[in-house]
Amino acid sequence: MEANPIPVVTVQTTPYDDQRPGSSGLRKKTAVFESKRNYLQNYIQSVLSSIDLRDRQGCTMVVGSDGRYFSRTATEVIVQMAAANGGSRLQIGRLVIGHNGILSTPAVSCIIRKIKAIGGIILTASHSPGGPSGDFGIKFNVANGGPSPDTVTDRIHQVSRTLEEYAICPDLRIDLSRLGRQEFDLENKFKPFRVEVVDCVESLSVAIVMGPYVRRILCEELGAPANSAVNCVPLEDFGGQHPNPTLTYATSLDRYMILGQNGFFVNPSDSVAVMAANLSCIPYFRQMGLRGFARSMPTSTALD
């Protein structure tokens, strides 16, 4: 807790007309967020202002990122602005943030539903490259853990086009490397503002957000040797690698291939169905049997 209340500052700003989010949020070149005056602050204020004032009373929001460049700066701004927003008794009460700001999109969704948060802000541009010359994005997931519906994105855009000011606590400093609760006494606020930094794995790879999960699952839970988990330190530019490890971008990770007649290549999304239909040809399953099959979005109808 701070010895003296942290001041809340209102900053005059000019609206931008290009801050219309899609279901995956607002996505631009990183340079746009870095170089345009108040571009980040304007959009964050638009997101916060789109939440009904009555719903903000003591509410909880979740914040996470995929660790790409500019995420740490943006996370600090989000904390400062979330603390400042709301009336004396109607402020956002708590933020839950991943350790070092890292939380995958599914993890944010899970935490939102688990703690009944009002929503979550995710700093990611999905499969787009990171770094100063890469992309940056801001998504707002609603209380059901899913992406914002059109009614929410339209409201955010409407606010962004007429925004004249934003509220911020520029002197508020948060240590994202320290797990646990941190409380801040704010000027003219009824209750302290709380930030909880949580373990991104307990709360529920390339060199991006999945690194901590890979280490925990493969090495700690399954007992694989440490060298089985590679590229597990989140890097702001993803180590120069493509953020989507597919057949094209991560050929070293492809360990099997199914070929049909005349060299016909079976797509990975169909491979589980092909294996299911030919289990007797696979020595392991011929000896050990099989308990069942697992569907995924790409294989949803293939098993049928």
Short mmCIF file of N, CA and C in Angstrom, two decimals, residues 98-162:
data_model
loop_
_atom_site.label_atom_id
_atom_site.label_comp_id
_atom_site.label_asym_id
_atom_site.label_seq_id
_atom_site.Cartn_x
_atom_site.Cartn_y
_atom_site.Cartn_z
N GLY A 98 -1.26 -12.03 -15.56
CA GLY A 98 -0.33 -13.14 -15.61
C GLY A 98 1.07 -12.73 -15.18
N HIS A 99 1.82 -13.68 -14.65
CA HIS A 99 3.20 -13.43 -14.24
C HIS A 99 4.01 -12.87 -15.40
N ASN A 100 4.66 -11.73 -15.17
CA ASN A 100 5.38 -11.01 -16.22
C ASN A 100 4.47 -10.58 -17.37
N GLY A 101 3.18 -10.50 -17.08
CA GLY A 101 2.21 -10.07 -18.08
C GLY A 101 1.78 -11.15 -19.05
N ILE A 102 2.28 -12.38 -18.88
CA ILE A 102 2.04 -13.45 -19.84
C ILE A 102 0.81 -14.27 -19.47
N LEU A 103 -0.14 -14.36 -20.39
CA LEU A 103 -1.29 -15.26 -20.27
C LEU A 103 -1.77 -15.56 -21.68
N SER A 104 -1.94 -16.82 -22.00
CA SER A 104 -2.48 -17.16 -23.31
C SER A 104 -3.95 -16.79 -23.39
N THR A 105 -4.47 -16.68 -24.60
CA THR A 105 -5.88 -16.34 -24.78
C THR A 105 -6.80 -17.36 -24.11
N PRO A 106 -6.57 -18.69 -24.27
CA PRO A 106 -7.43 -19.64 -23.56
C PRO A 106 -7.33 -19.50 -22.04
N ALA A 107 -6.14 -19.16 -21.53
CA ALA A 107 -5.98 -18.99 -20.09
C ALA A 107 -6.79 -17.79 -19.60
N VAL A 108 -6.75 -16.69 -20.35
CA VAL A 108 -7.55 -15.52 -19.98
C VAL A 108 -9.03 -15.88 -19.96
N SER A 109 -9.46 -16.58 -21.00
CA SER A 109 -10.87 -17.00 -21.08
C SER A 109 -11.26 -17.85 -19.88
N CYS A 110 -10.39 -18.78 -19.52
CA CYS A 110 -10.66 -19.67 -18.39
C CYS A 110 -10.75 -18.89 -17.08
N ILE A 111 -9.81 -17.98 -16.87
CA ILE A 111 -9.79 -17.22 -15.62
C ILE A 111 -11.00 -16.31 -15.52
N ILE A 112 -11.39 -15.68 -16.63
CA ILE A 112 -12.58 -14.81 -16.62
C ILE A 112 -13.77 -15.58 -16.07
N ARG A 113 -13.97 -16.78 -16.59
CA ARG A 113 -15.13 -17.58 -16.15
C ARG A 113 -14.96 -18.13 -14.75
N LYS A 114 -13.74 -18.50 -14.41
CA LYS A 114 -13.47 -19.10 -13.10
C LYS A 114 -13.71 -18.12 -11.97
N ILE A 115 -13.29 -16.86 -12.15
CA ILE A 115 -13.43 -15.88 -11.06
C ILE A 115 -14.60 -14.94 -11.29
N LYS A 116 -15.37 -15.19 -12.35
CA LYS A 116 -16.55 -14.37 -12.68
C LYS A 116 -16.15 -12.90 -12.88
N ALA A 117 -15.11 -12.69 -13.68
CA ALA A 117 -14.66 -11.34 -14.01
C ALA A 117 -15.61 -10.72 -15.03
N ILE A 118 -15.58 -9.40 -15.12
CA ILE A 118 -16.44 -8.70 -16.07
C ILE A 118 -15.91 -8.84 -17.49
N GLY A 119 -14.62 -9.18 -17.63
CA GLY A 119 -14.02 -9.35 -18.94
C GLY A 119 -12.51 -9.37 -18.83
N GLY A 120 -11.84 -9.37 -19.96
CA GLY A 120 -10.39 -9.41 -19.96
C GLY A 120 -9.80 -8.74 -21.19
N ILE A 121 -8.66 -8.12 -21.00
CA ILE A 121 -7.93 -7.48 -22.10
C ILE A 121 -6.72 -8.35 -22.44
N ILE A 122 -6.61 -8.72 -23.71
CA ILE A 122 -5.54 -9.60 -24.16
C ILE A 122 -4.71 -8.86 -25.20
N LEU A 123 -3.42 -8.78 -24.95
CA LEU A 123 -2.50 -8.09 -25.86
C LEU A 123 -1.86 -9.13 -26.77
N THR A 124 -2.37 -9.22 -27.98
CA THR A 124 -1.88 -10.22 -28.92
C THR A 124 -2.28 -9.82 -30.34
N ALA A 125 -1.50 -10.28 -31.29
CA ALA A 125 -1.87 -10.14 -32.70
C ALA A 125 -1.89 -11.52 -33.33
N SER A 126 -2.18 -12.52 -32.50
CA SER A 126 -2.33 -13.91 -32.94
C SER A 126 -1.12 -14.39 -33.74
N HIS A 127 -1.34 -14.78 -34.99
CA HIS A 127 -0.28 -15.39 -35.79
C HIS A 127 0.62 -14.36 -36.48
N SER A 128 0.34 -13.08 -36.29
CA SER A 128 1.16 -12.04 -36.94
C SER A 128 2.49 -11.90 -36.19
N PRO A 129 3.56 -11.56 -36.91
CA PRO A 129 4.88 -11.45 -36.28
C PRO A 129 4.94 -10.34 -35.25
N GLY A 130 5.83 -10.51 -34.27
CA GLY A 130 6.03 -9.49 -33.24
C GLY A 130 7.28 -8.68 -33.51
N GLY A 131 7.62 -7.81 -32.55
CA GLY A 131 8.79 -6.96 -32.70
C GLY A 131 8.42 -5.54 -33.09
N PRO A 132 9.40 -4.62 -33.05
CA PRO A 132 9.13 -3.21 -33.39
C PRO A 132 8.54 -3.02 -34.79
N SER A 133 8.91 -3.88 -35.73
CA SER A 133 8.39 -3.76 -37.09
C SER A 133 7.23 -4.72 -37.34
N GLY A 134 6.80 -5.43 -36.29
CA GLY A 134 5.71 -6.38 -36.42
C GLY A 134 4.36 -5.77 -36.09
N ASP A 135 3.45 -6.60 -35.63
CA ASP A 135 2.08 -6.18 -35.34
C ASP A 135 1.81 -6.22 -33.85
N PHE A 136 0.79 -5.45 -33.46
CA PHE A 136 0.34 -5.44 -32.07
C PHE A 136 -1.18 -5.35 -32.06
N GLY A 137 -1.80 -6.00 -31.09
CA GLY A 137 -3.25 -5.99 -31.05
C GLY A 137 -3.77 -5.98 -29.63
N ILE A 138 -5.02 -5.52 -29.48
CA ILE A 138 -5.69 -5.48 -28.18
C ILE A 138 -7.07 -6.09 -28.35
N LYS A 139 -7.33 -7.18 -27.63
CA LYS A 139 -8.64 -7.83 -27.66
C LYS A 139 -9.34 -7.64 -26.32
N PHE A 140 -10.66 -7.54 -26.37
CA PHE A 140 -11.45 -7.50 -25.15
C PHE A 140 -12.41 -8.68 -25.16
N ASN A 141 -12.19 -9.62 -24.25
CA ASN A 141 -13.10 -10.75 -24.10
C ASN A 141 -14.12 -10.44 -23.01
N VAL A 142 -15.36 -10.81 -23.24
CA VAL A 142 -16.44 -10.44 -22.33
C VAL A 142 -16.59 -11.47 -21.21
N ALA A 143 -17.64 -11.32 -20.40
CA ALA A 143 -17.79 -12.09 -19.16
C ALA A 143 -17.93 -13.59 -19.38
N ASN A 144 -18.35 -14.01 -20.57
CA ASN A 144 -18.45 -15.46 -20.82
C ASN A 144 -17.12 -16.04 -21.30
N GLY A 145 -16.08 -15.21 -21.34
CA GLY A 145 -14.76 -15.66 -21.75
C GLY A 145 -14.51 -15.59 -23.23
N GLY A 146 -15.54 -15.32 -24.01
CA GLY A 146 -15.42 -15.29 -25.46
C GLY A 146 -15.13 -13.90 -26.01
N PRO A 147 -14.86 -13.81 -27.31
CA PRO A 147 -14.60 -12.52 -27.95
C PRO A 147 -15.81 -11.59 -27.85
N SER A 148 -15.56 -10.31 -27.99
CA SER A 148 -16.63 -9.32 -27.92
C SER A 148 -17.60 -9.49 -29.07
N PRO A 149 -18.90 -9.51 -28.79
CA PRO A 149 -19.89 -9.53 -29.88
C PRO A 149 -19.97 -8.16 -30.54
N ASP A 150 -20.70 -8.07 -31.63
CA ASP A 150 -20.80 -6.82 -32.38
C ASP A 150 -21.33 -5.67 -31.52
N THR A 151 -22.25 -5.96 -30.62
CA THR A 151 -22.81 -4.89 -29.79
C THR A 151 -21.73 -4.23 -28.95
N VAL A 152 -20.77 -5.02 -28.49
CA VAL A 152 -19.68 -4.48 -27.67
C VAL A 152 -18.66 -3.75 -28.53
N THR A 153 -18.24 -4.36 -29.64
CA THR A 153 -17.24 -3.70 -30.50
C THR A 153 -17.80 -2.41 -31.10
N ASP A 154 -19.08 -2.40 -31.42
CA ASP A 154 -19.70 -1.17 -31.94
C ASP A 154 -19.68 -0.07 -30.89
N ARG A 155 -19.94 -0.45 -29.64
CA ARG A 155 -19.95 0.54 -28.57
C ARG A 155 -18.54 1.09 -28.32
N ILE A 156 -17.54 0.21 -28.37
CA ILE A 156 -16.15 0.66 -28.21
C ILE A 156 -15.79 1.64 -29.31
N HIS A 157 -16.15 1.30 -30.55
CA HIS A 157 -15.84 2.18 -31.68
C HIS A 157 -16.55 3.52 -31.56
N GLN A 158 -17.78 3.48 -31.12
CA GLN A 158 -18.55 4.72 -30.96
C GLN A 158 -17.89 5.64 -29.94
N VAL A 159 -17.45 5.06 -28.83
CA VAL A 159 -16.76 5.87 -27.81
C VAL A 159 -15.47 6.43 -28.37
N SER A 160 -14.72 5.62 -29.10
CA SER A 160 -13.41 6.05 -29.61
C SER A 160 -13.51 7.23 -30.56
N ARG A 161 -14.62 7.37 -31.26
CA ARG A 161 -14.78 8.45 -32.25
C ARG A 161 -15.10 9.79 -31.61
N THR A 162 -15.54 9.78 -30.36
CA THR A 162 -15.93 11.03 -29.71
C THR A 162 -15.13 11.31 -28.44
#
